[in-house]
Amino acid sequence: MTDIDVLLSESRRFPPPADFTADAQVRDRTLHAAAAADDVAYWADQASTLLWQRPWDTALEWTPPHARWFTGGQLNVSENCLDRHLAAGRGNKAAIVWEGEPGDRRTLTYWELAREVRTFANVLLGLGVRKGDRVGIYLPLIPEAAIAMLACARIGAIHSVVFGGFSPESLRDRMNDAAASVVITADGGYRRGQVVPLKRNTDKALAECPSVRHVVVVQRRSTGPIGDAHVEMVEGRDHWYHELMRKASDVCAPAAMDAEDVLFILYTSGTTGKPKGIVHTTGGYLVGAASSTRMVFDLREDDVFWCTADVGWITGHTYLVYGPLANGATCVMYEGAPDWPERDRFWDLCARHGVTILYTAPTAIRAFMKWGDEHPRRHDLSRLRLLGSVGEPINPEAWMWYHEVIGGGRCPIVDTWWQTETGSIVLSPLPGVTTTKPGSATEPLPGYRAALLDAAAGEIPVGGGLLALTRPWPSMLRTIWGDDARYVQTYFSKWPDRPDLYFPGDGAKRDEDGYFWVLGRVDDVLNVAGHRIGTMEVESALVEHPAVAEAAVVGKAHEVKGQAICAFVTLRDGHTPTSALRDDLRSFVATKIGALARPDDLLFSADLPKTRSGKIMRRLLRDIAEGRALGDTTTLADPSVVAALKDQYADQEG
Ligand code: WTA
């Protein structure tokens, strides 16, 4: 059976447990109905739960494809995430319960977090950072990552967080695209017992970043330098975080920001070699983040919320930092790998910190399944009351395992579909309201409208098609940094007669109950272990290698990672295909982009299957990579190329 057949035959239903609904934040469909009647009024209601320094004049100005939300309004994100809770008596409540991979621990109360943020905001001001300036953040998952983000928000600087697993070149390109003036990094971070040399990577990147004037370096261990990641400080450019913090004042008023001022840029992969700087603004983003966290995760005052994502991804932005903190929640933050030092690390963390809500990715769930039930069974997970999934389709088998083994059969599961571009969750059950089906992200949250469309924008009530969002929403991206034409082209040009329809790039299925089943990307973007990687990015990296003439990259189904990267490479004259060269090329991609982009398979080929107009037929390469019967080859310039490739692939696999 194919994945789609499995989904089509999925008939299990899980209504919300009655005792869950009884205490839930949202208990019935009143909000769905209100939002369906008037979505703008609904969003204005949600916005009014935040603290505004000045109320907005207009909730929505929509000139497709550009939306402006809450114009005229002013607010500060850090004030909403911090000061508001101090005023409400949450000063001594834990905001961040952090654990490092080696086992070091820190807890920051709202009072302490607010003080650190104000102090670091002054540090940034002292380095000349002003409203609208871009600040790069390239840190391990330590509290300083949240502190740095919130400090930027406090003074109106725009942060651009770069995942610590990305290479120096990736960091360089992101810093240059946004012309960042300051980078915040650390001497290192821990991943599977190894030290990630972030400062050394930063030094390499900055050799070609003329806009960066200052680097702030966090000492990852308060007791001294980390591992052997020897750090060289460049006089005048580099500063130790702890030294600047010692000298800075902790008094810093939150800047008055317009709702439409940019809060952050976050780069994500697209269908070209160049990642897109997704732009999010202040008011709308926070409305989406705060309201979805409260409703989808049913937040209560005494919850301990653990979103396992890194701040380098949108999930970390919205559900590790901004959403939970805007709600005054206690968040767990863990630096390292799930199997370090043992395969029960997550369950050990859940039990020791009393986690009540866990939000993680299908790729992790499938790895846990494979590792065996004995690891979670060794720990008391009885405080868990709600489970979440994000980043890729969750297969029903993994959903059931999550439900039974982790959730003890009692915790609702929220399978949340959204994207870097949407800013916050779009499709998801509400745990006290929606009957779930394993593998389905169910329905749009209140305030959203989604549809399945065919190529002519005709709605498909039941069946398969392209997912579309048919109304603007507050936390939607506003543009692509420096490239509004690409914004229009990528997201609002799929249906030329309907420039108001947002195309997320995903295909989906809709069943008789109207439930959405997101199937995955329909463009040249892969989803490897929940991380978006453009096939063109990997191809561009490969062709930079002196031995490579041409490269084509496709995804292939993978049991744990969802998709794995397969590269087909033709070599320049004078280069011989050897296994040493294969390893070299795989590592080359890892060095260029980051380890997450290292191809799983790499096949040398004398030629690539192309149409007569010279276009590489990826569809055929996918068939080859997944061992399927070859589809139609009649349009190929030279049909013998694929037959040869297929045999070669089979040999290599065997
Ligand atoms: C995929 C991550 C199915 C989808 C928040 C989307 C999902 C891309 C789900 C965005 C889900 C995310 N079910 N697919 N619950 N959640 N996706 O920008 O293909 O890293 O377009 O944002 O992940 O990835 P991104």
Tab-separated table of N, CA and C in Angstrom, residues 366-421:
chain	number	residue	atom	x	y	z
A	366	ARG	N	9.241	8.648	15.146
A	366	ARG	CA	9.578	7.393	14.452
A	366	ARG	C	10.906	6.821	14.940
A	367	ALA	N	11.853	7.703	15.275
A	367	ALA	CA	13.125	7.209	15.820
A	367	ALA	C	12.874	6.553	17.184
A	368	PHE	N	12.052	7.194	18.024
A	368	PHE	CA	11.756	6.615	19.345
A	368	PHE	C	11.099	5.242	19.203
A	369	MET	N	10.190	5.138	18.242
A	369	MET	CA	9.508	3.864	17.995
A	369	MET	C	10.505	2.778	17.693
A	370	LYS	N	11.456	3.152	16.843
A	370	LYS	CA	12.453	2.196	16.413
A	370	LYS	C	13.363	1.783	17.576
A	371	TRP	N	13.654	2.741	18.443
A	371	TRP	CA	14.559	2.441	19.556
A	371	TRP	C	13.917	1.520	20.581
A	372	GLY	N	12.594	1.476	20.618
A	372	GLY	CA	11.915	0.534	21.506
A	372	GLY	C	11.206	1.185	22.680
A	373	ASP	N	10.133	0.511	23.129
A	373	ASP	CA	9.283	1.048	24.190
A	373	ASP	C	9.976	1.087	25.550
A	374	GLU	N	11.039	0.293	25.702
A	374	GLU	CA	11.623	0.211	27.049
A	374	GLU	C	12.143	1.570	27.530
A	375	HIS	N	12.525	2.451	26.579
A	375	HIS	CA	13.092	3.741	27.016
A	375	HIS	C	12.040	4.641	27.667
A	376	PRO	N	10.887	4.888	26.999
A	376	PRO	CA	9.861	5.661	27.707
A	376	PRO	C	9.283	4.921	28.915
A	377	ARG	N	9.158	3.601	28.824
A	377	ARG	CA	8.527	2.846	29.916
A	377	ARG	C	9.284	2.967	31.228
A	378	ARG	N	10.567	3.270	31.140
A	378	ARG	CA	11.379	3.381	32.351
A	378	ARG	C	11.066	4.657	33.149
A	379	HIS	N	10.256	5.568	32.574
A	379	HIS	CA	10.035	6.860	33.233
A	379	HIS	C	8.560	7.121	33.496
A	380	ASP	N	8.321	7.932	34.518
A	380	ASP	CA	6.946	8.276	34.873
A	380	ASP	C	6.488	9.439	33.985
A	381	LEU	N	5.658	9.132	33.022
A	381	LEU	CA	5.174	10.168	32.098
A	381	LEU	C	3.733	10.558	32.425
A	382	SER	N	3.316	10.290	33.646
A	382	SER	CA	1.889	10.456	33.959
A	382	SER	C	1.454	11.918	34.041
A	383	ARG	N	2.438	12.847	34.101
A	383	ARG	CA	2.013	14.258	34.122
A	383	ARG	C	1.659	14.788	32.727
A	384	LEU	N	2.100	14.084	31.699
A	384	LEU	CA	1.756	14.526	30.336
A	384	LEU	C	0.243	14.529	30.172
A	385	ARG	N	-0.289	15.606	29.558
A	385	ARG	CA	-1.732	15.621	29.330
A	385	ARG	C	-2.099	15.964	27.886
A	386	LEU	N	-1.099	16.417	27.114
A	386	LEU	CA	-1.372	16.793	25.729
A	386	LEU	C	-0.097	16.611	24.908
A	387	LEU	N	-0.248	16.069	23.705
A	387	LEU	CA	0.909	15.834	22.828
A	387	LEU	C	0.703	16.567	21.516
A	388	GLY	N	1.796	17.079	20.955
A	388	GLY	CA	1.699	17.777	19.674
A	388	GLY	C	2.703	17.238	18.678
A	389	SER	N	2.386	17.422	17.399
A	389	SER	CA	3.266	16.984	16.324
A	389	SER	C	3.349	18.095	15.289
A	390	VAL	N	4.526	18.263	14.692
A	390	VAL	CA	4.716	19.326	13.706
A	390	VAL	C	5.878	19.035	12.771
A	391	GLY	N	5.790	19.568	11.566
A	391	GLY	CA	6.945	19.618	10.677
A	391	GLY	C	6.817	18.764	9.440
A	392	GLU	N	5.989	17.733	9.489
A	392	GLU	CA	5.838	16.844	8.342
A	392	GLU	C	4.609	15.991	8.620
A	393	PRO	N	4.135	15.305	7.589
A	393	PRO	CA	2.994	14.435	7.837
A	393	PRO	C	3.374	13.359	8.860
A	394	ILE	N	2.472	13.064	9.775
A	394	ILE	CA	2.734	11.974	10.716
A	394	ILE	C	1.955	10.756	10.221
A	395	ASN	N	2.656	9.650	10.048
A	395	ASN	CA	1.980	8.444	9.575
A	395	ASN	C	1.144	7.864	10.720
A	396	PRO	N	-0.007	7.261	10.390
A	396	PRO	CA	-0.907	6.763	11.431
A	396	PRO	C	-0.227	5.829	12.442
A	397	GLU	N	0.713	5.044	11.975
A	397	GLU	CA	1.387	4.117	12.887
A	397	GLU	C	2.174	4.882	13.965
A	398	ALA	N	2.873	5.923	13.546
A	398	ALA	CA	3.632	6.729	14.507
A	398	ALA	C	2.671	7.478	15.438
A	399	TRP	N	1.578	7.947	14.872
A	399	TRP	CA	0.551	8.649	15.671
A	399	TRP	C	0.045	7.723	16.781
A	400	MET	N	-0.272	6.474	16.421
A	400	MET	CA	-0.814	5.526	17.388
A	400	MET	C	0.216	5.198	18.476
A	401	TRP	N	1.457	5.079	18.061
A	401	TRP	CA	2.507	4.779	19.042
A	401	TRP	C	2.643	5.945	20.031
A	402	TYR	N	2.636	7.142	19.485
A	402	TYR	CA	2.735	8.358	20.314
A	402	TYR	C	1.569	8.379	21.309
A	403	HIS	N	0.399	8.089	20.802
A	403	HIS	CA	-0.811	8.104	21.611
A	403	HIS	C	-0.742	7.071	22.746
A	404	GLU	N	-0.341	5.865	22.378
A	404	GLU	CA	-0.393	4.781	23.364
A	404	GLU	C	0.812	4.763	24.302
A	405	VAL	N	2.007	4.797	23.715
A	405	VAL	CA	3.194	4.593	24.549
A	405	VAL	C	3.582	5.877	25.294
A	406	ILE	N	3.519	7.007	24.652
A	406	ILE	CA	3.905	8.258	25.318
A	406	ILE	C	2.709	8.855	26.048
A	407	GLY	N	1.566	8.855	25.404
A	407	GLY	CA	0.391	9.493	25.993
A	407	GLY	C	-0.440	8.567	26.878
A	408	GLY	N	-0.002	7.318	27.015
A	408	GLY	CA	-0.741	6.393	27.874
A	408	GLY	C	-2.200	6.259	27.473
A	409	GLY	N	-2.503	6.552	26.209
A	409	GLY	CA	-3.876	6.415	25.725
A	409	GLY	C	-4.809	7.506	26.222
A	410	ARG	N	-4.299	8.434	27.062
A	410	ARG	CA	-5.216	9.437	27.639
A	410	ARG	C	-5.022	10.848	27.073
A	411	CYS	N	-3.882	11.108	26.424
A	411	CYS	CA	-3.587	12.490	26.008
A	411	CYS	C	-4.051	12.735	24.570
A	412	PRO	N	-4.850	13.760	24.331
A	412	PRO	CA	-5.158	14.130	22.948
A	412	PRO	C	-3.865	14.478	22.198
A	413	ILE	N	-3.892	14.246	20.886
A	413	ILE	CA	-2.753	14.633	20.041
A	413	ILE	C	-3.191	15.755	19.111
A	414	VAL	N	-2.403	16.823	19.074
A	414	VAL	CA	-2.667	17.877	18.101
A	414	VAL	C	-1.605	17.801	17.003
A	415	ASP	N	-2.047	17.402	15.807
A	415	ASP	CA	-1.167	17.366	14.641
A	415	ASP	C	-1.330	18.719	13.967
A	416	THR	N	-0.273	19.537	14.029
A	416	THR	CA	-0.380	20.943	13.633
A	416	THR	C	0.323	21.185	12.306
A	417	TRP	N	-0.409	21.657	11.327
A	417	TRP	CA	0.201	22.001	10.034
A	417	TRP	C	0.379	23.514	9.955
A	418	TRP	N	1.575	23.918	9.606
A	418	TRP	CA	1.854	25.328	9.363
A	418	TRP	C	3.236	25.429	8.748
A	419	GLN	N	3.738	26.640	8.590
A	419	GLN	CA	4.997	26.868	7.880
A	419	GLN	C	5.716	28.096	8.427
A	420	THR	N	6.982	28.196	8.072
A	420	THR	CA	7.739	29.405	8.397
A	420	THR	C	6.937	30.630	7.954
A	421	GLU	N	6.326	30.522	6.800
A	421	GLU	CA	5.604	31.649	6.205
A	421	GLU	C	4.313	31.976	6.951
